[in-house]
Tab-separated table of C-alpha atoms in Angstrom:
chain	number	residue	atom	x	y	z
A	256	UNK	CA	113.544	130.491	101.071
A	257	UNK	CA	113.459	128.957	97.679
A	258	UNK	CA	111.107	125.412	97.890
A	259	UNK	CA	112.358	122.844	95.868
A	260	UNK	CA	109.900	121.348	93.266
A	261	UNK	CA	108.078	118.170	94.398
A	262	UNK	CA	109.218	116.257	91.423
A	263	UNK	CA	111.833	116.064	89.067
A	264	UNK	CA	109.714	115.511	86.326
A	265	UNK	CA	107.409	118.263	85.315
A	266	UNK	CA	103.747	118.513	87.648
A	267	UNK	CA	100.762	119.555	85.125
A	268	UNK	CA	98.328	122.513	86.723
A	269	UNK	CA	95.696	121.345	88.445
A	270	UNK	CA	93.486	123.238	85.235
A	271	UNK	CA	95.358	121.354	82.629
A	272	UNK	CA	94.010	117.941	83.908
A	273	UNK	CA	91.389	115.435	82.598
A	274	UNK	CA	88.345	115.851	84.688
A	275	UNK	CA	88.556	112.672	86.386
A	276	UNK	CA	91.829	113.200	87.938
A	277	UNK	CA	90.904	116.753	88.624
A	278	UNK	CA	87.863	115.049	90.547
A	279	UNK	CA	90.028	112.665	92.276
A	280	UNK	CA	92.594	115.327	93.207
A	281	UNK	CA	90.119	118.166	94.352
A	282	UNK	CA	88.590	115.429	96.512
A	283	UNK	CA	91.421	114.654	98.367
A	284	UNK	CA	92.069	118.225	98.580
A	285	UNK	CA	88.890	119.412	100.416
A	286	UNK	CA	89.426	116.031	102.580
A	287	UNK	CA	92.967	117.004	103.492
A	288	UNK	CA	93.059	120.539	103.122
A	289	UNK	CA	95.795	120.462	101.010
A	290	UNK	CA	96.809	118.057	97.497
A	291	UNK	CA	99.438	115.193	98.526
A	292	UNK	CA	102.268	115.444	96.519
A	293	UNK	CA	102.107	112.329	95.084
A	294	UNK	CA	98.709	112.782	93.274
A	295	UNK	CA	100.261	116.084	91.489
A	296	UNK	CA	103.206	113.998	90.639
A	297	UNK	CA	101.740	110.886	89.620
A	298	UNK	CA	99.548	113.252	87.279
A	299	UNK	CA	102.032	113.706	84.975
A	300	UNK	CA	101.112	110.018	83.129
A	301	UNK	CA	97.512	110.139	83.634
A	302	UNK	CA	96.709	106.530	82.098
A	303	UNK	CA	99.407	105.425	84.749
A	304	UNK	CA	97.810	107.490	87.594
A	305	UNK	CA	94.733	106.033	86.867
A	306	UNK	CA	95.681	102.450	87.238
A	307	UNK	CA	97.845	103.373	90.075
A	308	UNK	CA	95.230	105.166	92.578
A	309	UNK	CA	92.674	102.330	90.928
A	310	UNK	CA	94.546	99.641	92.601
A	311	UNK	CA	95.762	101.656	95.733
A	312	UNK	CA	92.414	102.065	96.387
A	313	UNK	CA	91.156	98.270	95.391
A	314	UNK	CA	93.409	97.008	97.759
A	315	UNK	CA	93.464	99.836	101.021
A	316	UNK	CA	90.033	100.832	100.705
A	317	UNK	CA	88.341	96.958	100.517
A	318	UNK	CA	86.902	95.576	103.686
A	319	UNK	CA	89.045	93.559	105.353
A	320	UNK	CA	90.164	92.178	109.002
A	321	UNK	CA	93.229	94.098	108.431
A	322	UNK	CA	92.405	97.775	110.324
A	323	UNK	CA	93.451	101.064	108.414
A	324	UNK	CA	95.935	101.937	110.934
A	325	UNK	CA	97.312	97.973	110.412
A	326	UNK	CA	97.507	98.582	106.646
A	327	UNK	CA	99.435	101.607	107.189
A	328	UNK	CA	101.748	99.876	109.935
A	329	UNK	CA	102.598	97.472	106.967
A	330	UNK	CA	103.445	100.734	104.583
A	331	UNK	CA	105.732	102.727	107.167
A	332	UNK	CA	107.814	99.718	108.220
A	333	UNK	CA	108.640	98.280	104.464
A	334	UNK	CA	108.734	101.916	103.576
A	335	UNK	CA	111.787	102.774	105.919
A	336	UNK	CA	113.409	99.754	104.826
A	337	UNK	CA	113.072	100.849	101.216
A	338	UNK	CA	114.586	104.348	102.049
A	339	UNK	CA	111.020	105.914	100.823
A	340	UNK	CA	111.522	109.654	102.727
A	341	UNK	CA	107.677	110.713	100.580
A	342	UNK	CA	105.996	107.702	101.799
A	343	UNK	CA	107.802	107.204	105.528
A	344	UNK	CA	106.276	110.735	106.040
A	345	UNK	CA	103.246	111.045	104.054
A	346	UNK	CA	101.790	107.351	105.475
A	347	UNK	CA	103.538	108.061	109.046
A	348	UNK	CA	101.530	110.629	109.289
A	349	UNK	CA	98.522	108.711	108.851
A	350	UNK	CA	99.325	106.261	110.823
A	351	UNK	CA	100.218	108.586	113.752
A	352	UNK	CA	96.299	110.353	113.127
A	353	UNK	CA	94.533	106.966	112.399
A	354	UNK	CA	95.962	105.498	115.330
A	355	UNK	CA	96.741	108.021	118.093
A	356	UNK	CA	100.340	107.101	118.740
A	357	UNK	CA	102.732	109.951	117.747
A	358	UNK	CA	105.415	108.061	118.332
A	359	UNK	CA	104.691	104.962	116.370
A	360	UNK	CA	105.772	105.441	112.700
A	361	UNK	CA	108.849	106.794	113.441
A	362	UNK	CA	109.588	103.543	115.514
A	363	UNK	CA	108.132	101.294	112.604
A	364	UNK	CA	110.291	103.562	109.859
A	365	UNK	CA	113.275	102.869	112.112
A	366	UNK	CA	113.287	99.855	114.309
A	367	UNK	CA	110.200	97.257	113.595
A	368	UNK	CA	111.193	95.089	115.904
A	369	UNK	CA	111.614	97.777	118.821
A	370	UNK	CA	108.080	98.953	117.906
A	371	UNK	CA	104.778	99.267	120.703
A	372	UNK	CA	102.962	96.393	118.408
A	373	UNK	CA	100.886	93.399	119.984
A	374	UNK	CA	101.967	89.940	118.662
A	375	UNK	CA	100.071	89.992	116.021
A	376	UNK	CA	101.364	92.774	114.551
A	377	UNK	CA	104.726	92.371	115.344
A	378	UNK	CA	104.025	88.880	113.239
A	379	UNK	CA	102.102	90.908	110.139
A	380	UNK	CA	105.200	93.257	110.034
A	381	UNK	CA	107.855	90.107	110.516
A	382	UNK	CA	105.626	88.723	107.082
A	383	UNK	CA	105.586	92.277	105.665
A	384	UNK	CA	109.253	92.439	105.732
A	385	UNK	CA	110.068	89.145	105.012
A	386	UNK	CA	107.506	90.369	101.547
A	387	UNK	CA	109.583	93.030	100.865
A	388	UNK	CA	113.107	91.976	101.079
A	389	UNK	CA	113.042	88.266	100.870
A	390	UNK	CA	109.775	87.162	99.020
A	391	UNK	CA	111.748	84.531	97.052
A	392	UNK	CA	111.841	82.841	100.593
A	393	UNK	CA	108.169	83.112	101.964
A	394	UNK	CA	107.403	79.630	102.258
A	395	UNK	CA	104.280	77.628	104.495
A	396	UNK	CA	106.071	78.301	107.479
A	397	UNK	CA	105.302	81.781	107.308
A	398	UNK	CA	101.730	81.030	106.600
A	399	UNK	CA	101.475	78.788	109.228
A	400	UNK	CA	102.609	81.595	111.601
A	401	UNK	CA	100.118	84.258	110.666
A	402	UNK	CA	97.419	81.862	110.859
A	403	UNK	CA	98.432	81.215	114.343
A	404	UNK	CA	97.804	84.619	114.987
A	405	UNK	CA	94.278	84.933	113.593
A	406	UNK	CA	95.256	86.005	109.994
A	407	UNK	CA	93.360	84.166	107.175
A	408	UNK	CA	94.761	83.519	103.437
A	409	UNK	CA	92.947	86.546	102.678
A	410	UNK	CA	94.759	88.481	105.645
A	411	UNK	CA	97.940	87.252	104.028
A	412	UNK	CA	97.286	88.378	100.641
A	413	UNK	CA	96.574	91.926	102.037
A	414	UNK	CA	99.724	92.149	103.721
A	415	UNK	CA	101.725	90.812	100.675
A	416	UNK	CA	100.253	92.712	98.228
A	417	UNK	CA	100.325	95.882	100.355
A	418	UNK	CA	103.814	95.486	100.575
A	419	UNK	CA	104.278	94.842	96.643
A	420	UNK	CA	102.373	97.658	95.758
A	421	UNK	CA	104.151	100.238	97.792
A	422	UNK	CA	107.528	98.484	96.935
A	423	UNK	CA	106.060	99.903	93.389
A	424	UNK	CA	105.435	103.607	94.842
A	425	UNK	CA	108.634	103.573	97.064
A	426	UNK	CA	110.666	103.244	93.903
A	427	UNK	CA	109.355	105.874	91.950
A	428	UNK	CA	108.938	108.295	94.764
A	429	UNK	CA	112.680	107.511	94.750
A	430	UNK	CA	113.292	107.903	91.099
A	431	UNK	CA	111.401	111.093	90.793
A	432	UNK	CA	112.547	112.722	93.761
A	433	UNK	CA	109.392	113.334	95.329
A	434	UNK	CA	109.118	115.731	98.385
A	435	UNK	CA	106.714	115.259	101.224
A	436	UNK	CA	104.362	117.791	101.228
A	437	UNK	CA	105.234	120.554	104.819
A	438	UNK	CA	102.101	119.464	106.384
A	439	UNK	CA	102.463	116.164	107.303
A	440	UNK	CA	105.498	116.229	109.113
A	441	UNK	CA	103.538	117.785	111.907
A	442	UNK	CA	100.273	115.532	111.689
A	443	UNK	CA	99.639	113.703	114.320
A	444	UNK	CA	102.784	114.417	116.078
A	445	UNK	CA	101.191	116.611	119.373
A	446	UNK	CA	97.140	116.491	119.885
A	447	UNK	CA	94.747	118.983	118.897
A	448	UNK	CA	93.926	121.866	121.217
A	449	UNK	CA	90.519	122.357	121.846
A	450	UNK	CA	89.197	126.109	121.306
């Protein structure tokens, strides 16, 4: 079966690399047990890799009341309506380990408002969308109606700018063609068997 190549632009080796990204990359490898396609493909501009992963990680890995599986809710559901097949998998995958719920990101990718969410979450998703399709209309109203939920200004900037940024990677997964890697179409999808 001939694989199709992750990206339509050219991938560097892994060898090739400046040491940093090989760093980052081998990292993420012996974490995963296998290189997401996107860091292989995103390699191919290193400056722009660099400021890329630089703020993904800013932003995801900061503390904040926001949970990881929450900040991957918000990715999935604006992901599916951006038509992002690399990051609907890659991050639904994710979501479906870091929460427990195979069924979950599919329903989020799909159907947001069909989704098993509490209120609050339907409400961060409702503001999430409302980022990524109408942000020209976000207004106090939507404010107000996080806060009501418990979300701070700082809440609200996480879920905006999680949105914005992976409006950013949705489009140039699209651009480039870039192919979810096998492995995490399965993850999370039926529980570990214990030897």
């Amino acid at each position: 079966m001939n694989v199709p190549p992750i990206s339509r632009y050219s991938v560097p080796a892994l060898a090739d690399l400046p040491d940093d990204l090989r760093e980052k990359i081998v990292a993420v490898q012996d974490k995963a047990g296998f290189v997401p396609n996107i860091f292989l493909a995103l390699a191919h501009r290193p400056d722009e890799f660099r400021a890329f992963f630089a703020y993904h990680d800013a932003l995801l890995l900061r503390a904040s009341s926001l949970t990881k599986g929450e900040k991957e809710m918000i990715i999935v559901a604006t992901s599916g309506v951006n038509r992002c097949l690399y990051c609907v998998v890659a991050h639904g995958a994710i979501l479906r380990v870091v929460e427990k719920k195979p069924l979950l990101a599919d329903q989020l990718a799909t159907n947001p408002a069909k989704a098993d969410l509490t209120p609050r979450q339907h409400a961060m998703i409702d503001f999430a969308l409302k980022v990524c399709s109408e942000a020209q209309d976000v207004g106090e109203a939507d404010f107000t109606a996080l806060r009501e939920h418990g979300f701070n200004d700082e809440d609200i900037w996480d879920i905006g700018a999680i949105t914005a940024l992976f409006a950013l990677s949705n489009r140039m997964a699209n651009l480039i063609s870039l192919r979810p890697n096998d492995e995490f179409f399965l993850l999370g999808r039926v529980p570990k068997t214990k030897a």
